[in-house]
Amino acid sequence: NYLYKHQIQLIDEPIFSTPKKVGYIIGAGDRVPEALMQLGHAVEFLQEADLVASKLSQFSAIVVGIRAYNIHEWLTNKNDVLNQYIENGGHLIVQYLKNNLVGNKRVKVGPFDFSVSNVRVTEEKARVEFLNTQHPFMNFPNKLGDKDFDNWIQERSTYQMEPVKAPYETFFQMKDTNDAPTKGSLVTASYGKGYFTYVSLVLFRQLPAGVSGSYKLLANLIAATTNK
């Protein structure tokens, strides 16, 4: 048997992970759950009926698939339950939304005022400036640096939170040529004992392509939780 290079991606540097139990809510479809499994996490797929406090409490992190809030109205309807999960020490990680609507209804995402914009960074080699280097997201279990944004494909970030308002923290500043700098590609806010995080960085493209920096960042996001 032969494996052609374009069919397999090999990562030739160490990536550290802290195996946890992770819930995943499928959106428009992506291969992020496979990446989570490769990092050693136990992944369980969640449906609407699973979004009850007793069920959610077993997960260290819950990751929401791309555009899921634009597809499933029940995510908006269950926002209070998800916020309670965060407050009790969980980490809710939401991948990109395309807009702020599900059907004709405004989405509810997270415990604080939240909306996405049309701001994107479409140049895959756009320079990335680190803003928050001491935060756990940038340091544990992998220390992130400039080279972790090497070899990205297609784009950097989709529909960002812009402008970013308190209490959200930002991590990266980037821009396309001739555009204004933006900071909304990765934002997080503490709520109770846990975190709510929005990721418009296109991890869903980088992970299947074997971009090591995307694995490191995903591993760090999952590690940042007090929930066991």
PDB file of C-alpha atoms in Angstrom:
ATOM      1  CA  ASN A   1       0.000   0.000   0.000  1.00  0.00           C
ATOM      2  CA  TYR A   2       1.147   3.519  -0.754  1.00  0.00           C
ATOM      3  CA  LEU A   3       0.070   6.712   0.978  1.00  0.00           C
ATOM      4  CA  TYR A   4       0.234   9.719  -1.272  1.00  0.00           C
ATOM      5  CA  LYS A   5       1.384  12.916   0.370  1.00  0.00           C
ATOM      6  CA  HIS A   6      -1.837  14.824  -0.313  1.00  0.00           C
ATOM      7  CA  GLN A   7      -3.855  12.145   1.504  1.00  0.00           C
ATOM      8  CA  ILE A   8      -2.107  12.325   4.853  1.00  0.00           C
ATOM      9  CA  GLN A   9      -0.852  15.123   7.063  1.00  0.00           C
ATOM     10  CA  LEU A  10       2.006  14.516   9.464  1.00  0.00           C
ATOM     11  CA  ILE A  11       2.820  16.830  12.347  1.00  0.00           C
ATOM     12  CA  ASP A  12       6.489  16.627  13.247  1.00  0.00           C
ATOM     13  CA  GLU A  13       6.534  18.592  16.487  1.00  0.00           C
ATOM     14  CA  PRO A  14       5.234  17.772  19.961  1.00  0.00           C
ATOM     15  CA  ILE A  15       1.714  18.872  20.818  1.00  0.00           C
ATOM     16  CA  PHE A  16       0.689  18.582  24.450  1.00  0.00           C
ATOM     17  CA  SER A  17      -2.849  17.865  25.561  1.00  0.00           C
ATOM     18  CA  THR A  18      -4.758  17.323  28.800  1.00  0.00           C
ATOM     19  CA  PRO A  19      -7.328  14.616  28.003  1.00  0.00           C
ATOM     20  CA  LYS A  20     -10.831  15.600  29.038  1.00  0.00           C
ATOM     21  CA  LYS A  21     -14.436  14.679  28.376  1.00  0.00           C
ATOM     22  CA  VAL A  22     -15.753  17.012  25.680  1.00  0.00           C
ATOM     23  CA  GLY A  23     -19.271  17.503  24.355  1.00  0.00           C
ATOM     24  CA  TYR A  24     -19.689  18.441  20.690  1.00  0.00           C
ATOM     25  CA  ILE A  25     -22.707  20.056  19.047  1.00  0.00           C
ATOM     26  CA  ILE A  26     -22.676  19.538  15.285  1.00  0.00           C
ATOM     27  CA  GLY A  27     -23.395  22.538  13.095  1.00  0.00           C
ATOM     28  CA  ALA A  28     -22.863  22.709   9.337  1.00  0.00           C
ATOM     29  CA  GLY A  29     -20.351  19.871   9.526  1.00  0.00           C
ATOM     30  CA  ASP A  30     -16.613  19.937  10.190  1.00  0.00           C
ATOM     31  CA  ARG A  31     -13.809  17.610  11.210  1.00  0.00           C
ATOM     32  CA  VAL A  32     -13.009  19.231  14.546  1.00  0.00           C
ATOM     33  CA  PRO A  33     -14.340  16.241  16.567  1.00  0.00           C
ATOM     34  CA  GLU A  34     -11.737  14.009  14.882  1.00  0.00           C
ATOM     35  CA  ALA A  35      -9.035  16.493  15.890  1.00  0.00           C
ATOM     36  CA  LEU A  36     -10.275  16.462  19.477  1.00  0.00           C
ATOM     37  CA  MET A  37     -10.083  12.686  19.495  1.00  0.00           C
ATOM     38  CA  GLN A  38      -6.553  12.806  18.071  1.00  0.00           C
ATOM     39  CA  LEU A  39      -5.634  15.043  21.017  1.00  0.00           C
ATOM     40  CA  GLY A  40      -6.828  12.291  23.360  1.00  0.00           C
ATOM     41  CA  HIS A  41     -10.175  13.748  24.413  1.00  0.00           C
ATOM     42  CA  ALA A  42     -13.291  11.622  24.831  1.00  0.00           C
ATOM     43  CA  VAL A  43     -15.911  13.229  22.572  1.00  0.00           C
ATOM     44  CA  GLU A  44     -19.675  12.802  22.912  1.00  0.00           C
ATOM     45  CA  PHE A  45     -22.088  14.337  20.417  1.00  0.00           C
ATOM     46  CA  LEU A  46     -24.913  16.319  22.002  1.00  0.00           C
ATOM     47  CA  GLN A  47     -28.462  16.880  20.756  1.00  0.00           C
ATOM     48  CA  GLU A  48     -31.174  19.206  22.019  1.00  0.00           C
ATOM     49  CA  ALA A  49     -32.400  16.680  24.607  1.00  0.00           C
ATOM     50  CA  ASP A  50     -28.906  16.523  26.125  1.00  0.00           C
ATOM     51  CA  LEU A  51     -28.847  20.205  27.057  1.00  0.00           C
ATOM     52  CA  VAL A  52     -29.851  19.781  30.683  1.00  0.00           C
ATOM     53  CA  ALA A  53     -27.707  20.701  33.669  1.00  0.00           C
ATOM     54  CA  SER A  54     -27.275  17.142  34.946  1.00  0.00           C
ATOM     55  CA  LYS A  55     -25.949  15.966  31.579  1.00  0.00           C
ATOM     56  CA  LEU A  56     -23.739  18.953  30.801  1.00  0.00           C
ATOM     57  CA  SER A  57     -21.998  18.879  34.177  1.00  0.00           C
ATOM     58  CA  GLN A  58     -19.960  15.820  33.136  1.00  0.00           C
ATOM     59  CA  PHE A  59     -18.114  17.718  30.370  1.00  0.00           C
ATOM     60  CA  SER A  60     -14.995  19.808  30.910  1.00  0.00           C
ATOM     61  CA  ALA A  61     -15.679  21.649  27.675  1.00  0.00           C
ATOM     62  CA  ILE A  62     -18.477  21.855  25.132  1.00  0.00           C
ATOM     63  CA  VAL A  63     -17.516  22.779  21.584  1.00  0.00           C
ATOM     64  CA  VAL A  64     -20.151  24.095  19.175  1.00  0.00           C
ATOM     65  CA  GLY A  65     -19.657  23.355  15.478  1.00  0.00           C
ATOM     66  CA  ILE A  66     -19.497  25.933  12.703  1.00  0.00           C
ATOM     67  CA  ARG A  67     -22.668  27.955  12.126  1.00  0.00           C
ATOM     68  CA  ALA A  68     -24.578  25.779  14.609  1.00  0.00           C
ATOM     69  CA  TYR A  69     -26.365  28.770  16.150  1.00  0.00           C
ATOM     70  CA  ASN A  70     -27.597  29.782  12.687  1.00  0.00           C
ATOM     71  CA  ILE A  71     -29.024  26.281  12.150  1.00  0.00           C
ATOM     72  CA  HIS A  72     -30.399  25.136  15.523  1.00  0.00           C
ATOM     73  CA  GLU A  73     -32.888  27.456  17.202  1.00  0.00           C
ATOM     74  CA  TRP A  74     -32.753  25.218  20.255  1.00  0.00           C
ATOM     75  CA  LEU A  75     -29.262  26.546  21.037  1.00  0.00           C
ATOM     76  CA  THR A  76     -30.770  30.013  21.527  1.00  0.00           C
ATOM     77  CA  ASN A  77     -33.671  28.556  23.496  1.00  0.00           C
ATOM     78  CA  LYS A  78     -31.239  26.687  25.782  1.00  0.00           C
ATOM     79  CA  ASN A  79     -28.877  29.621  26.307  1.00  0.00           C
ATOM     80  CA  ASP A  80     -29.720  29.859  30.026  1.00  0.00           C
ATOM     81  CA  VAL A  81     -28.836  26.185  30.527  1.00  0.00           C
ATOM     82  CA  LEU A  82     -25.536  26.642  28.692  1.00  0.00           C
ATOM     83  CA  ASN A  83     -24.761  29.748  30.753  1.00  0.00           C
ATOM     84  CA  GLN A  84     -25.415  27.781  33.938  1.00  0.00           C
ATOM     85  CA  TYR A  85     -22.947  25.177  32.678  1.00  0.00           C
ATOM     86  CA  ILE A  86     -20.319  27.922  32.236  1.00  0.00           C
ATOM     87  CA  GLU A  87     -21.077  29.434  35.627  1.00  0.00           C
ATOM     88  CA  ASN A  88     -20.503  26.051  37.262  1.00  0.00           C
ATOM     89  CA  GLY A  89     -17.011  25.777  35.776  1.00  0.00           C
ATOM     90  CA  GLY A  90     -17.436  24.560  32.216  1.00  0.00           C
ATOM     91  CA  HIS A  91     -15.919  26.014  29.062  1.00  0.00           C
ATOM     92  CA  LEU A  92     -18.296  26.727  26.180  1.00  0.00           C
ATOM     93  CA  ILE A  93     -16.308  27.146  22.954  1.00  0.00           C
ATOM     94  CA  VAL A  94     -18.356  28.462  20.044  1.00  0.00           C
ATOM     95  CA  GLN A  95     -16.984  28.312  16.510  1.00  0.00           C
ATOM     96  CA  TYR A  96     -17.973  30.902  13.969  1.00  0.00           C
ATOM     97  CA  LEU A  97     -21.468  32.231  13.363  1.00  0.00           C
ATOM     98  CA  LYS A  98     -22.258  33.627   9.929  1.00  0.00           C
ATOM     99  CA  ASN A  99     -24.709  36.202  11.277  1.00  0.00           C
ATOM    100  CA  ASN A 100     -26.783  37.009  14.350  1.00  0.00           C
ATOM    101  CA  LEU A 101     -29.977  35.257  13.265  1.00  0.00           C
ATOM    102  CA  VAL A 102     -31.539  31.815  13.341  1.00  0.00           C
ATOM    103  CA  GLY A 103     -34.370  32.078  10.858  1.00  0.00           C
ATOM    104  CA  ASN A 104     -35.919  35.462  11.652  1.00  0.00           C
ATOM    105  CA  LYS A 105     -35.003  35.303  15.339  1.00  0.00           C
ATOM    106  CA  ARG A 106     -31.952  36.856  16.944  1.00  0.00           C
ATOM    107  CA  VAL A 107     -29.556  34.323  18.385  1.00  0.00           C
ATOM    108  CA  LYS A 108     -28.618  34.276  22.062  1.00  0.00           C
ATOM    109  CA  VAL A 109     -25.021  33.258  22.585  1.00  0.00           C
ATOM    110  CA  GLY A 110     -23.217  33.220  25.916  1.00  0.00           C
ATOM    111  CA  PRO A 111     -23.774  35.127  29.149  1.00  0.00           C
ATOM    112  CA  PHE A 112     -22.914  38.655  27.920  1.00  0.00           C
ATOM    113  CA  ASP A 113     -23.924  40.896  25.038  1.00  0.00           C
ATOM    114  CA  PHE A 114     -22.657  39.154  21.921  1.00  0.00           C
ATOM    115  CA  SER A 115     -22.887  39.696  18.189  1.00  0.00           C
ATOM    116  CA  VAL A 116     -20.769  38.950  15.148  1.00  0.00           C
ATOM    117  CA  SER A 117     -19.805  41.247  12.294  1.00  0.00           C
ATOM    118  CA  ASN A 118     -18.940  40.821   8.623  1.00  0.00           C
ATOM    119  CA  VAL A 119     -15.267  41.491   9.425  1.00  0.00           C
ATOM    120  CA  ARG A 120     -13.011  38.719   8.136  1.00  0.00           C
ATOM    121  CA  VAL A 121      -9.293  38.234   7.576  1.00  0.00           C
ATOM    122  CA  THR A 122      -9.075  36.401   4.275  1.00  0.00           C
ATOM    123  CA  GLU A 123      -5.313  36.527   3.667  1.00  0.00           C
ATOM    124  CA  GLU A 124      -3.854  33.285   4.935  1.00  0.00           C
ATOM    125  CA  LYS A 125      -0.475  34.914   5.614  1.00  0.00           C
ATOM    126  CA  ALA A 126      -1.815  38.050   7.303  1.00  0.00           C
ATOM    127  CA  ARG A 127       0.518  39.118  10.102  1.00  0.00           C
ATOM    128  CA  VAL A 128      -0.734  38.155  13.563  1.00  0.00           C
ATOM    129  CA  GLU A 129       0.156  40.305  16.558  1.00  0.00           C
ATOM    130  CA  PHE A 130      -0.150  38.669  19.996  1.00  0.00           C
ATOM    131  CA  LEU A 131      -2.003  40.849  22.533  1.00  0.00           C
ATOM    132  CA  ASN A 132      -2.438  38.708  25.651  1.00  0.00           C
ATOM    133  CA  THR A 133       0.679  36.575  26.002  1.00  0.00           C
ATOM    134  CA  GLN A 134       0.289  35.794  29.719  1.00  0.00           C
ATOM    135  CA  HIS A 135      -3.189  34.280  29.433  1.00  0.00           C
ATOM    136  CA  PRO A 136      -3.495  30.485  29.944  1.00  0.00           C
ATOM    137  CA  PHE A 137      -4.902  30.134  26.408  1.00  0.00           C
ATOM    138  CA  MET A 138      -1.487  31.165  25.089  1.00  0.00           C
ATOM    139  CA  ASN A 139       0.669  29.089  27.446  1.00  0.00           C
ATOM    140  CA  PHE A 140      -0.809  25.803  28.661  1.00  0.00           C
ATOM    141  CA  PRO A 141      -0.153  23.071  27.825  1.00  0.00           C
ATOM    142  CA  ASN A 142       1.476  24.566  24.695  1.00  0.00           C
ATOM    143  CA  LYS A 143       3.261  27.914  24.522  1.00  0.00           C
ATOM    144  CA  LEU A 144       1.995  29.646  21.388  1.00  0.00           C
ATOM    145  CA  GLY A 145       4.108  31.901  19.199  1.00  0.00           C
ATOM    146  CA  ASP A 146       4.339  33.449  15.760  1.00  0.00           C
ATOM    147  CA  LYS A 147       5.249  30.202  14.014  1.00  0.00           C
ATOM    148  CA  ASP A 148       1.919  28.689  15.032  1.00  0.00           C
ATOM    149  CA  PHE A 149       0.316  30.858  12.358  1.00  0.00           C
ATOM    150  CA  ASP A 150       2.630  29.520   9.646  1.00  0.00           C
ATOM    151  CA  ASN A 151       1.225  27.364   6.837  1.00  0.00           C
ATOM    152  CA  TRP A 152      -2.421  28.329   7.325  1.00  0.00           C
ATOM    153  CA  ILE A 153      -4.676  27.688   4.364  1.00  0.00           C
ATOM    154  CA  GLN A 154      -7.367  29.795   2.654  1.00  0.00           C
ATOM    155  CA  GLU A 155      -7.870  32.448   5.367  1.00  0.00           C
ATOM    156  CA  ARG A 156      -7.213  33.418   8.968  1.00  0.00           C
ATOM    157  CA  SER A 157     -10.640  34.246  10.355  1.00  0.00           C
ATOM    158  CA  THR A 158     -14.297  34.386   9.383  1.00  0.00           C
ATOM    159  CA  TYR A 159     -17.078  36.456  10.997  1.00  0.00           C
ATOM    160  CA  GLN A 160     -15.380  38.129  13.927  1.00  0.00           C
ATOM    161  CA  MET A 161     -16.790  39.789  17.003  1.00  0.00           C
ATOM    162  CA  GLU A 162     -16.234  43.434  16.119  1.00  0.00           C
ATOM    163  CA  PRO A 163     -15.940  45.718  17.953  1.00  0.00           C
ATOM    164  CA  VAL A 164     -14.934  43.758  21.043  1.00  0.00           C
ATOM    165  CA  LYS A 165     -16.401  45.148  24.258  1.00  0.00           C
ATOM    166  CA  ALA A 166     -15.733  44.382  27.920  1.00  0.00           C
ATOM    167  CA  PRO A 167     -15.797  41.923  29.605  1.00  0.00           C
ATOM    168  CA  TYR A 168     -14.378  40.078  26.588  1.00  0.00           C
ATOM    169  CA  GLU A 169     -10.611  39.662  26.340  1.00  0.00           C
ATOM    170  CA  THR A 170      -8.763  39.557  23.027  1.00  0.00           C
ATOM    171  CA  PHE A 171      -5.637  37.653  21.968  1.00  0.00           C
ATOM    172  CA  PHE A 172      -4.701  38.531  18.409  1.00  0.00           C
ATOM    173  CA  GLN A 173      -4.665  41.565  16.163  1.00  0.00           C
ATOM    174  CA  MET A 174      -4.618  41.033  12.398  1.00  0.00           C
ATOM    175  CA  LYS A 175      -5.870  42.543   9.172  1.00  0.00           C
ATOM    176  CA  ASP A 176      -6.053  42.136   5.435  1.00  0.00           C
ATOM    177  CA  THR A 177      -3.999  44.495   3.287  1.00  0.00           C
ATOM    178  CA  ASN A 178      -5.469  48.032   3.313  1.00  0.00           C
ATOM    179  CA  ASP A 179      -7.987  47.148   6.051  1.00  0.00           C
ATOM    180  CA  ALA A 180      -8.102  48.402   9.636  1.00  0.00           C
ATOM    181  CA  PRO A 181      -6.617  46.103  12.327  1.00  0.00           C
ATOM    182  CA  THR A 182      -9.138  43.859  14.069  1.00  0.00           C
ATOM    183  CA  LYS A 183      -9.074  41.959  17.360  1.00  0.00           C
ATOM    184  CA  GLY A 184     -12.214  39.801  17.311  1.00  0.00           C
ATOM    185  CA  SER A 185     -10.884  36.516  15.907  1.00  0.00           C
ATOM    186  CA  LEU A 186     -10.639  34.907  19.367  1.00  0.00           C
ATOM    187  CA  VAL A 187     -12.404  36.369  22.400  1.00  0.00           C
ATOM    188  CA  THR A 188     -13.194  35.004  25.818  1.00  0.00           C
ATOM    189  CA  ALA A 189     -14.965  36.083  28.987  1.00  0.00           C
ATOM    190  CA  SER A 190     -15.003  34.581  32.457  1.00  0.00           C
ATOM    191  CA  TYR A 191     -18.437  33.852  33.890  1.00  0.00           C
ATOM    192  CA  GLY A 192     -18.738  32.328  37.332  1.00  0.00           C
ATOM    193  CA  LYS A 193     -16.163  29.537  37.488  1.00  0.00           C
ATOM    194  CA  GLY A 194     -15.960  28.998  33.730  1.00  0.00           C
ATOM    195  CA  TYR A 195     -15.281  30.551  30.340  1.00  0.00           C
ATOM    196  CA  PHE A 196     -17.276  31.482  27.277  1.00  0.00           C
ATOM    197  CA  THR A 197     -15.081  31.635  24.169  1.00  0.00           C
ATOM    198  CA  TYR A 198     -15.839  32.595  20.568  1.00  0.00           C
ATOM    199  CA  VAL A 199     -13.448  31.360  17.883  1.00  0.00           C
ATOM    200  CA  SER A 200     -13.763  32.780  14.383  1.00  0.00           C
ATOM    201  CA  LEU A 201     -10.235  31.648  13.567  1.00  0.00           C
ATOM    202  CA  VAL A 202     -10.735  28.999  10.898  1.00  0.00           C
ATOM    203  CA  LEU A 203      -9.544  26.051  12.976  1.00  0.00           C
ATOM    204  CA  PHE A 204     -12.025  23.877  11.074  1.00  0.00           C
ATOM    205  CA  ARG A 205      -9.889  24.377   7.936  1.00  0.00           C
ATOM    206  CA  GLN A 206      -6.490  24.154   9.620  1.00  0.00           C
ATOM    207  CA  LEU A 207      -7.016  21.001  11.682  1.00  0.00           C
ATOM    208  CA  PRO A 208      -7.769  18.664   8.738  1.00  0.00           C
ATOM    209  CA  ALA A 209      -4.804  20.247   6.919  1.00  0.00           C
ATOM    210  CA  GLY A 210      -2.492  19.248   9.769  1.00  0.00           C
ATOM    211  CA  VAL A 211      -1.505  22.795  10.789  1.00  0.00           C
ATOM    212  CA  SER A 212       0.264  22.220  14.101  1.00  0.00           C
ATOM    213  CA  GLY A 213      -0.565  25.652  15.527  1.00  0.00           C
ATOM    214  CA  SER A 214      -4.286  24.964  15.220  1.00  0.00           C
ATOM    215  CA  TYR A 215      -3.904  21.762  17.233  1.00  0.00           C
ATOM    216  CA  LYS A 216      -1.945  23.580  19.913  1.00  0.00           C
ATOM    217  CA  LEU A 217      -4.545  26.321  20.245  1.00  0.00           C
ATOM    218  CA  LEU A 218      -7.413  23.824  20.376  1.00  0.00           C
ATOM    219  CA  ALA A 219      -5.572  21.809  23.039  1.00  0.00           C
ATOM    220  CA  ASN A 220      -5.041  24.973  25.100  1.00  0.00           C
ATOM    221  CA  LEU A 221      -8.707  25.985  24.861  1.00  0.00           C
ATOM    222  CA  ILE A 222      -9.850  22.583  26.098  1.00  0.00           C
ATOM    223  CA  ALA A 223      -7.295  22.657  28.930  1.00  0.00           C
ATOM    224  CA  ALA A 224      -8.614  25.987  30.245  1.00  0.00           C
ATOM    225  CA  THR A 225     -11.365  24.722  32.504  1.00  0.00           C
ATOM    226  CA  THR A 226     -11.964  24.015  36.157  1.00  0.00           C
ATOM    227  CA  ASN A 227     -14.690  21.468  35.396  1.00  0.00           C
ATOM    228  CA  LYS A 228     -13.563  17.837  35.636  1.00  0.00           C
TER     229      LYS A 228
END
